[in-house]
Tab-separated table of C-alpha atoms and ligand atoms in Angstrom:
chain	number	residue	atom	x	y	z
A	1	MET	CA	0.042	-0.300	0.008
A	2	THR	CA	1.428	3.459	-1.120
A	3	ARG	CA	-0.039	6.396	0.718
A	4	VAL	CA	0.540	9.570	-1.058
A	5	TYR	CA	0.505	13.243	0.535
A	6	ASN	CA	-2.874	14.799	0.080
A	7	PHE	CA	-2.953	18.425	-0.787
A	8	GLY	CA	-6.699	18.404	-1.560
A	9	ALA	CA	-9.150	21.242	-0.593
A	10	GLY	CA	-11.774	19.370	0.366
A	11	PRO	CA	-12.857	16.565	1.597
A	12	GLY	CA	-8.754	17.141	2.892
A	13	ALA	CA	-6.336	14.685	4.504
A	14	LEU	CA	-7.191	12.559	7.679
A	15	PRO	CA	-3.897	11.179	9.841
A	16	GLN	CA	-3.688	7.772	8.835
A	17	ILE	CA	-3.596	6.594	12.496
A	18	ILE	CA	-7.245	7.746	12.746
A	19	LEU	CA	-8.191	5.766	9.518
A	20	GLU	CA	-6.463	2.857	10.576
A	21	SER	CA	-8.159	2.835	13.921
A	22	ALA	CA	-11.543	3.233	12.254
A	23	ARG	CA	-10.564	-0.009	10.019
A	24	GLU	CA	-9.739	-1.707	13.278
A	25	GLU	CA	-12.920	-1.038	14.669
A	26	LEU	CA	-15.264	-1.072	11.385
A	27	LEU	CA	-16.993	-4.673	11.728
A	28	ASP	CA	-17.106	-4.708	16.021
A	29	TRP	CA	-17.509	-1.135	17.476
A	30	GLN	CA	-16.781	-1.522	21.507
A	31	GLN	CA	-17.735	-5.152	21.656
A	32	THR	CA	-21.368	-4.234	20.417
A	33	GLY	CA	-20.788	-6.841	17.599
A	34	MET	CA	-22.215	-4.091	15.166
A	35	SER	CA	-20.933	-1.705	12.888
A	36	ILE	CA	-20.432	2.282	13.672
A	37	LEU	CA	-22.052	2.617	10.616
A	38	GLU	CA	-25.356	0.548	11.600
A	39	ILE	CA	-25.701	0.879	15.218
A	40	SER	CA	-28.240	3.212	16.464
A	41	HIS	CA	-27.991	7.021	16.977
A	42	ARG	CA	-30.161	6.619	20.200
A	43	SER	CA	-27.986	3.922	21.974
A	44	ALA	CA	-26.050	4.594	24.914
A	45	GLU	CA	-22.824	3.746	22.800
A	46	PHE	CA	-23.481	6.513	20.154
A	47	GLU	CA	-24.981	9.274	23.057
A	48	GLN	CA	-21.994	8.714	25.114
A	49	LEU	CA	-19.816	9.131	21.877
A	50	LEU	CA	-21.364	12.289	20.992
A	51	ALA	CA	-21.414	13.965	24.140
A	52	GLU	CA	-17.537	13.314	24.246
A	53	ALA	CA	-16.967	14.558	21.001
A	54	GLU	CA	-18.625	17.957	22.157
A	55	GLN	CA	-16.611	17.923	25.350
A	56	ASP	CA	-13.379	17.502	23.311
A	57	PHE	CA	-14.571	20.121	20.993
A	58	ARG	CA	-15.618	22.468	23.784
A	59	HIS	CA	-12.137	21.804	25.739
A	60	LEU	CA	-9.984	22.336	22.354
A	61	LEU	CA	-11.425	25.834	21.499
A	62	ALA	CA	-12.227	26.610	25.517
A	63	ILE	CA	-15.962	27.005	24.392
A	64	PRO	CA	-17.737	29.232	27.367
A	65	ALA	CA	-20.803	27.449	28.962
A	66	HIS	CA	-23.047	30.217	27.371
A	67	TYR	CA	-22.766	28.873	24.205
A	68	ARG	CA	-24.142	25.778	22.304
A	69	VAL	CA	-22.403	23.327	19.946
A	70	PHE	CA	-24.950	21.733	17.346
A	71	PHE	CA	-23.724	18.940	15.238
A	72	ILE	CA	-25.544	19.416	12.280
A	73	SER	CA	-26.099	16.494	9.252
A	74	ALA	CA	-25.336	19.145	6.288
A	75	PRO	CA	-23.234	20.665	3.914
A	76	ALA	CA	-21.540	23.799	5.113
A	77	ARG	CA	-23.353	25.727	2.943
A	78	ALA	CA	-26.884	24.840	4.018
A	79	GLN	CA	-25.348	27.295	7.191
A	80	PHE	CA	-25.541	30.000	4.216
A	81	ALA	CA	-29.555	29.692	4.618
A	82	MET	CA	-30.064	28.560	8.369
A	83	ILE	CA	-28.129	31.671	9.700
A	84	PRO	CA	-30.321	34.680	8.550
A	85	LEU	CA	-33.596	32.194	9.059
A	86	ASN	CA	-32.410	32.013	12.379
A	87	LEU	CA	-31.043	35.532	13.432
A	88	LEU	CA	-32.938	37.484	11.130
A	89	ALA	CA	-36.558	38.342	10.942
A	90	ALA	CA	-37.779	38.796	7.153
A	91	ASP	CA	-37.329	42.494	6.988
A	92	GLU	CA	-34.191	42.836	9.255
A	93	THR	CA	-30.647	43.130	7.925
A	94	ALA	CA	-27.063	42.382	8.300
A	95	ASP	CA	-23.630	43.169	7.030
A	96	TYR	CA	-21.513	40.676	4.725
A	97	LEU	CA	-18.079	40.927	3.948
A	98	ILE	CA	-17.437	39.261	0.411
A	99	THR	CA	-13.688	38.401	0.129
A	100	GLY	CA	-13.729	35.789	-1.729
A	101	ILE	CA	-16.400	32.749	-3.424
A	102	TRP	CA	-17.363	31.171	-0.508
A	103	SER	CA	-18.806	34.548	1.220
A	104	LYS	CA	-20.066	35.421	-2.082
A	105	LEU	CA	-22.432	32.492	-1.994
A	106	ALA	CA	-23.103	32.911	1.608
A	107	TYR	CA	-24.368	36.418	0.338
A	108	ALA	CA	-26.421	35.174	-2.518
A	109	GLU	CA	-28.216	32.829	-0.336
A	110	ALA	CA	-29.042	35.026	2.715
A	111	ARG	CA	-30.616	37.389	0.067
A	112	LYS	CA	-33.320	35.123	-0.281
A	113	PHE	CA	-34.662	35.396	3.180
A	114	SER	CA	-33.841	38.968	3.957
A	115	PRO	CA	-32.424	42.196	2.672
A	116	VAL	CA	-28.859	41.411	3.996
A	117	ASN	CA	-26.272	44.086	2.761
A	118	ILE	CA	-22.832	44.130	1.162
A	119	ALA	CA	-20.181	45.969	3.378
A	120	LEU	CA	-17.330	45.282	1.238
A	121	ASP	CA	-16.929	43.592	-2.016
A	122	GLU	CA	-13.311	42.348	-3.101
A	123	GLU	CA	-14.527	40.649	-5.844
A	124	PRO	CA	-13.355	43.751	-8.226
A	125	ARG	CA	-9.893	43.628	-7.059
A	126	ASN	CA	-9.779	39.749	-7.945
A	127	TYR	CA	-10.059	38.854	-3.993
A	128	ARG	CA	-6.172	39.759	-3.284
A	129	ASN	CA	-6.845	42.041	-0.297
A	130	ILE	CA	-8.960	42.985	2.208
A	131	ALA	CA	-9.779	46.784	2.301
A	132	ALA	CA	-9.612	48.759	5.957
A	133	PRO	CA	-12.858	48.633	8.119
A	134	GLU	CA	-13.028	52.360	7.673
A	135	THR	CA	-14.175	52.049	4.069
A	136	TRP	CA	-16.652	49.504	4.628
A	137	GLN	CA	-20.212	50.146	3.592
A	138	ARG	CA	-21.609	49.038	7.003
A	139	HIS	CA	-25.579	49.259	7.599
A	140	PRO	CA	-27.002	51.159	10.787
A	141	GLN	CA	-29.258	48.607	11.633
A	142	ALA	CA	-27.320	45.273	10.780
A	143	LYS	CA	-27.955	42.424	13.184
A	144	TYR	CA	-24.604	40.693	12.637
A	145	LEU	CA	-21.380	41.073	10.751
A	146	TYR	CA	-20.997	37.657	8.053
A	147	TYR	CA	-17.573	36.999	7.046
A	148	THR	CA	-15.398	33.741	5.677
A	149	ALA	CA	-12.270	33.603	8.070
A	150	ASN	CA	-10.399	31.610	5.247
A	151	GLU	CA	-11.212	31.981	1.578
A	152	THR	CA	-10.613	27.928	0.861
A	153	ILE	CA	-10.625	28.800	-3.318
A	154	ASN	CA	-8.945	32.106	-2.954
A	155	GLY	CA	-6.192	31.597	-0.593
A	156	ILE	CA	-7.302	34.668	1.563
A	157	GLU	CA	-7.948	34.589	5.242
A	158	PHE	CA	-8.372	37.450	8.268
A	159	PRO	CA	-4.984	37.144	10.637
A	160	VAL	CA	-7.586	38.348	13.020
A	161	PRO	CA	-11.599	38.779	13.595
A	162	PRO	CA	-12.674	41.827	12.019
A	163	SER	CA	-13.725	44.726	13.813
A	164	CYS	CA	-17.232	45.262	14.585
A	165	ALA	CA	-17.291	46.712	18.111
A	166	GLU	CA	-21.097	45.986	18.871
A	167	LEU	CA	-22.266	43.588	16.388
A	168	PRO	CA	-22.191	39.875	17.006
A	169	LEU	CA	-19.733	37.937	14.306
A	170	VAL	CA	-20.941	35.125	12.409
A	171	VAL	CA	-18.061	33.236	10.523
A	172	ASP	CA	-17.659	30.229	8.040
A	173	MET	CA	-14.610	28.891	9.669
A	174	THR	CA	-14.956	25.525	7.247
A	175	SER	CA	-11.148	25.716	6.142
A	176	SER	CA	-9.644	26.999	9.133
A	177	ILE	CA	-11.456	25.429	12.618
A	178	LEU	CA	-8.702	24.081	14.546
A	179	SER	CA	-5.958	25.438	12.560
A	180	ARG	CA	-4.993	28.508	14.856
A	181	LYS	CA	-6.197	29.593	18.100
A	182	ILE	CA	-9.333	31.531	18.576
A	183	ASN	CA	-11.140	33.363	21.175
A	184	VAL	CA	-14.710	32.088	20.929
A	185	GLN	CA	-15.997	35.153	23.180
A	186	ASP	CA	-15.051	37.371	20.004
A	187	TYR	CA	-17.959	35.734	17.739
A	188	GLY	CA	-21.447	35.428	17.640
A	189	LEU	CA	-22.011	32.376	16.079
A	190	ILE	CA	-19.063	30.273	14.330
A	191	PHE	CA	-19.766	27.186	11.968
A	192	ALA	CA	-17.579	24.790	10.039
A	193	GLY	CA	-18.447	21.935	7.855
A	194	ALA	CA	-16.312	19.326	8.617
A	195	GLN	CA	-14.310	17.910	5.420
A	196	LYS	CA	-11.488	20.323	5.551
A	197	ASN	CA	-9.991	20.070	8.513
A	198	ILE	CA	-12.072	17.547	11.115
A	199	ALA	CA	-13.696	14.410	9.491
A	200	PRO	CA	-15.450	13.283	6.466
A	201	ALA	CA	-18.535	15.497	4.564
A	202	GLY	CA	-21.827	15.312	5.804
A	203	LEU	CA	-21.180	17.206	9.452
A	204	THR	CA	-21.277	20.791	9.948
A	205	LEU	CA	-20.423	22.026	13.277
A	206	VAL	CA	-22.038	25.185	14.752
A	207	ILE	CA	-21.219	27.159	17.982
A	208	VAL	CA	-23.565	29.507	18.899
A	209	ARG	CA	-23.984	32.240	21.594
A	210	ASP	CA	-27.070	31.349	23.840
A	211	ASP	CA	-28.545	35.061	23.412
A	212	LEU	CA	-29.095	34.534	19.841
A	213	LEU	CA	-31.105	31.840	19.812
A	214	THR	CA	-34.561	33.871	19.891
A	215	MET	CA	-36.922	32.172	17.169
A	216	LYS	CA	-37.160	35.049	14.675
A	217	ARG	CA	-39.481	33.284	12.193
A	218	ALA	CA	-42.651	30.988	12.724
A	219	ASN	CA	-41.919	29.134	9.660
A	220	ILE	CA	-38.236	27.335	9.549
A	221	PRO	CA	-38.105	24.212	8.654
A	222	LEU	CA	-37.300	22.323	11.630
A	223	THR	CA	-34.278	20.533	10.032
A	224	TYR	CA	-32.993	24.036	9.567
A	225	ASP	CA	-34.158	25.279	13.321
A	226	TYR	CA	-31.409	26.158	15.483
A	227	GLN	CA	-33.991	25.864	18.358
A	228	CYS	CA	-34.735	22.197	17.089
A	229	PHE	CA	-30.944	21.637	17.859
A	230	LYS	CA	-31.073	23.159	21.219
A	231	ASP	CA	-34.019	20.941	22.165
A	232	TYR	CA	-32.888	17.743	20.771
A	233	LYS	CA	-29.669	18.212	21.430
A	234	SER	CA	-28.713	17.288	17.664
A	235	LEU	CA	-30.432	14.439	17.559
A	236	TYR	CA	-33.805	15.253	16.397
A	237	TYR	CA	-33.244	13.194	13.052
A	238	THR	CA	-30.547	10.848	12.245
A	239	PRO	CA	-27.110	12.275	12.173
A	240	CYS	CA	-24.221	11.173	10.064
A	241	VAL	CA	-22.812	8.788	12.858
A	242	TRP	CA	-19.860	7.939	10.985
A	243	SER	CA	-18.677	11.644	10.236
A	244	ILE	CA	-19.385	12.092	14.120
A	245	TYR	CA	-17.475	9.223	15.091
A	246	MET	CA	-14.625	10.079	13.042
A	247	ALA	CA	-14.432	13.888	14.234
A	248	ALA	CA	-14.680	12.501	17.652
A	249	LYS	CA	-11.032	10.507	16.942
A	250	MET	CA	-9.524	13.862	15.467
A	251	PHE	CA	-10.682	15.796	18.414
A	252	LYS	CA	-8.751	13.251	20.587
A	253	TRP	CA	-5.726	13.212	17.903
A	254	ILE	CA	-5.664	16.809	17.897
A	255	ILE	CA	-5.603	16.999	22.091
A	256	ALA	CA	-2.456	14.223	21.720
A	257	GLN	CA	-0.504	16.537	19.482
A	258	GLY	CA	-0.788	19.274	22.022
A	259	GLY	CA	-3.894	21.216	20.652
A	260	VAL	CA	-4.693	24.250	18.642
A	261	LEU	CA	-1.655	26.136	19.593
A	262	ALA	CA	0.800	23.501	18.857
A	263	LEU	CA	-0.798	22.581	15.672
A	264	GLU	CA	-1.088	26.426	14.857
A	265	ALA	CA	2.857	26.073	15.016
A	266	LEU	CA	3.229	23.699	12.835
A	267	ASN	CA	0.865	25.202	10.465
A	268	ARG	CA	2.764	28.579	10.265
A	269	GLN	CA	5.899	26.331	9.830
A	270	LYS	CA	4.667	24.342	7.016
A	271	ALA	CA	2.792	27.971	5.203
A	272	GLN	CA	5.977	29.725	5.786
A	273	LEU	CA	8.097	26.804	4.048
A	274	LEU	CA	6.077	27.152	0.900
A	275	TYR	CA	5.726	30.742	0.886
A	276	ALA	CA	9.114	31.367	1.145
A	277	SER	CA	9.386	28.794	-1.755
A	278	ILE	CA	7.173	30.545	-3.895
A	279	ASP	CA	8.321	34.214	-3.214
A	280	GLN	CA	12.252	33.368	-3.850
A	281	SER	CA	11.384	32.046	-7.248
A	282	ASP	CA	10.718	34.109	-10.525
A	283	PHE	CA	8.897	30.917	-11.697
A	284	TYR	CA	6.139	30.989	-9.141
A	285	TYR	CA	4.372	33.447	-7.765
A	286	ASN	CA	1.481	33.943	-5.055
A	287	ASN	CA	-0.403	37.165	-5.411
A	288	ILE	CA	-2.181	37.477	-2.089
A	289	ASP	CA	-1.700	40.681	0.107
A	290	LYS	CA	1.035	39.602	2.272
A	291	ASN	CA	-0.724	40.517	5.253
A	292	TYR	CA	-4.034	38.453	4.525
A	293	ARG	CA	-2.326	35.168	3.109
A	294	SER	CA	-3.915	31.830	4.081
A	295	LEU	CA	-2.032	29.335	6.358
A	296	MET	CA	-4.173	26.581	4.860
A	297	ASN	CA	-4.787	27.076	1.428
A	298	VAL	CA	-1.783	28.158	-1.117
A	299	PRO	CA	-2.647	28.816	-4.408
A	300	PHE	CA	0.365	29.556	-6.932
A	301	PHE	CA	0.810	30.372	-10.392
A	302	PHE	CA	3.386	30.104	-13.158
A	303	THR	CA	4.982	33.981	-13.888
A	304	ALA	CA	5.226	32.603	-17.683
A	305	THR	CA	2.875	34.091	-19.706
A	306	ASP	CA	2.290	34.823	-23.764
A	307	ALA	CA	-0.556	35.907	-25.676
A	308	ASP	CA	-3.195	33.194	-24.716
A	309	ASN	CA	-1.770	31.325	-21.564
A	310	THR	CA	-0.963	28.556	-23.294
A	311	GLU	CA	2.741	28.132	-21.873
A	312	ALA	CA	1.092	28.374	-17.940
A	313	THR	CA	-1.527	26.218	-19.078
A	314	LYS	CA	1.200	23.786	-19.950
A	315	LEU	CA	2.862	23.858	-17.238
A	316	GLN	CA	0.235	23.508	-15.071
A	317	LYS	CA	-0.527	20.059	-16.728
A	318	LEU	CA	3.021	18.945	-16.494
A	319	PHE	CA	3.134	20.022	-12.804
A	320	ILE	CA	-0.043	18.260	-12.070
A	321	GLU	CA	0.880	15.033	-13.613
A	322	GLU	CA	4.571	14.896	-12.635
A	323	ALA	CA	3.751	15.644	-8.658
A	324	ALA	CA	1.294	12.724	-8.955
A	325	THR	CA	4.108	10.539	-9.984
A	326	VAL	CA	5.981	11.054	-6.916
A	327	GLY	CA	3.356	11.099	-4.382
A	328	LEU	CA	1.939	14.569	-4.243
A	329	ALA	CA	-1.406	14.440	-4.826
A	330	ALA	CA	-4.499	16.883	-5.666
A	331	VAL	CA	-2.348	20.062	-6.457
A	332	LYS	CA	-4.728	21.199	-9.135
A	333	GLY	CA	-6.031	24.805	-8.415
A	334	HIS	CA	-9.918	25.291	-8.627
A	335	ASN	CA	-11.291	25.679	-11.539
A	336	LEU	CA	-12.500	29.168	-11.225
A	337	VAL	CA	-9.075	30.542	-10.238
A	338	GLY	CA	-6.958	28.138	-11.679
A	339	GLY	CA	-3.171	27.353	-11.293
A	340	LEU	CA	-2.143	25.291	-8.710
A	341	ARG	CA	-3.510	24.991	-4.894
A	342	ALA	CA	-1.747	23.155	-1.952
A	343	SER	CA	-3.820	22.608	1.121
A	344	LEU	CA	-1.808	22.248	4.273
A	345	TYR	CA	-4.794	21.196	6.678
A	346	ASN	CA	-3.680	19.573	10.412
A	347	ALA	CA	-3.083	16.199	8.937
A	348	MET	CA	-0.488	17.441	6.520
A	349	PRO	CA	2.602	16.683	8.216
A	350	ILE	CA	5.877	18.901	7.503
A	351	ALA	CA	7.563	16.190	5.262
A	352	GLY	CA	4.827	16.329	2.822
A	353	VAL	CA	5.756	20.084	2.574
A	354	GLU	CA	9.103	19.617	2.303
A	355	ALA	CA	8.517	16.785	-0.429
A	356	LEU	CA	6.838	19.557	-2.267
A	357	VAL	CA	8.896	22.506	-2.213
A	358	SER	CA	11.745	20.113	-3.083
A	359	PHE	CA	9.648	18.750	-6.180
A	360	MET	CA	8.652	22.902	-6.888
A	361	ALA	CA	12.414	23.506	-6.945
A	362	ASP	CA	13.406	20.408	-9.291
A	363	PHE	CA	10.240	21.181	-11.309
A	364	GLU	CA	11.808	24.758	-12.260
A	365	ARG	CA	15.574	23.701	-12.768
A	366	ARG	CA	13.997	21.260	-15.468
A	367	TYR	CA	11.427	23.793	-17.385
A	368	GLY	CA	11.940	27.165	-15.506
B	1	PLP	C1	-15.738	23.917	1.223
B	1	PLP	C2	-16.384	25.139	1.837
B	1	PLP	C3	-17.811	25.268	2.068
B	1	PLP	C4	-18.847	24.478	1.451
B	1	PLP	O1	-18.952	23.415	2.313
B	1	PLP	P1	-19.829	22.396	1.570
B	1	PLP	O2	-20.040	21.202	2.865
B	1	PLP	O3	-19.664	21.726	0.260
B	1	PLP	O4	-21.111	23.311	1.544
B	1	PLP	C5	-18.231	26.750	2.920
B	1	PLP	N1	-17.151	27.308	3.056
B	1	PLP	C6	-16.100	27.260	3.125
B	1	PLP	C7	-14.982	28.262	3.886
B	1	PLP	C8	-15.285	26.155	2.754
B	1	PLP	O5	-14.000	25.713	2.618
C-alpha cells in the first residue's frame, strides 16, 4: 500500500492513524458486535460518543458555557440559509463582507430570506486584499457581521477577526477551524463544515451564543431550526453517525498533538516554508497581499505568460501529472481560479510540504 501526500482542499487528508483505528473497529465497535455504520443513534454507546465529542471540541476551543454546540448533518453551505433564517426576521438586515467565492455564495443565499447588505466587496479587485474597516459600507440596522475567516478557493484569510465593535460576528470557519487559536467570545456564531479540517463530509459544527437563539420566524423547517438542535441536543433526526465518529477521533488526535496552539505553530511553519519557496522564485507566484495570505490553502501560479496563456497552462498540466508520479496528489487549483493549490490542513505533516517544495525546485530547474 502506498499513501500519498494529499494536498486536496476538501475533502482534506485525515491522519493515517485515525483511518487505521476506524478500520480496526469497523466490524465490531466497542464490543457491540455492530459497525458504527449500523448502530442506532439512540443507543447509549452513540450518545456517549456524541457527548464526548462535544466535550473534547469544547475543550480544544475553550468554548464557554453560554455557547451551544450543534452537530448538524448537512453541508457547510446549509448555514448560508440557516443563519439568516434563525438570526434575522424577514425585514431585518445584516452586513456581509465578500472576500472570496464562499462569502459571495453566502451573501446570495441570505438575500433570499432577508435584505442583507454588502458592506465590502473585494470581487472587483479579484479577492487579493481586504480593505480597511473604515471603508466598509456598514448598515446602521445590521444585526450581525458575516465573513469567511479563510477563503479556501482564493487563499485569503483574516489574520484576526474583523473589528465590528458592538455587532455579533458570524463566521464561516470551514477551512480554518482548529488550525489556529481563536477566542470564541469574539464571536456570536461560528460554523465549520467538517470535511476540510475535521472529518469526512456530511457534518457541520455550529457554535452559537445562547442569547442569539431567539425565534425570529415561525415557519423555519425543523431541520433548519437551531431551536430544534438545542431542544433535541442535535438528535432530532438520524445524524451522520460516521462523520461524528471520525470527528470524535480527530478531536482526540488534536489533543494528543498538544492542542490547537501546537498545531498552529506547525501550520505556520508549513505555510512559511511554501510561501518562502514561491516568493524566492521567479518561476512561481502567489498574488495575495502578504498580510492576508491563507495558512491553510496556498494557490500559486506560473509567471510564464504569452498571448493566450498556453505556456502557463502547459506547465500546470505537466506539474500536476509529474507531482502525482512522486506521491504529491491533488495540487490542481480550483476551476474558478486556475493554477495550482496546496492545502495544508492539520493532517498534512511538514514532511509533505518539504517534499512539495523540493519537487517545485526540481520542476523549476527542468522547465524554468
Ligand atoms: C468547502 C467550503 C464550504 C462549502 O462546504 P459544503 O459542505 O460543500 O457546503 C463553505 N465555506 C468554506 C469556507 C469552504 O471551504
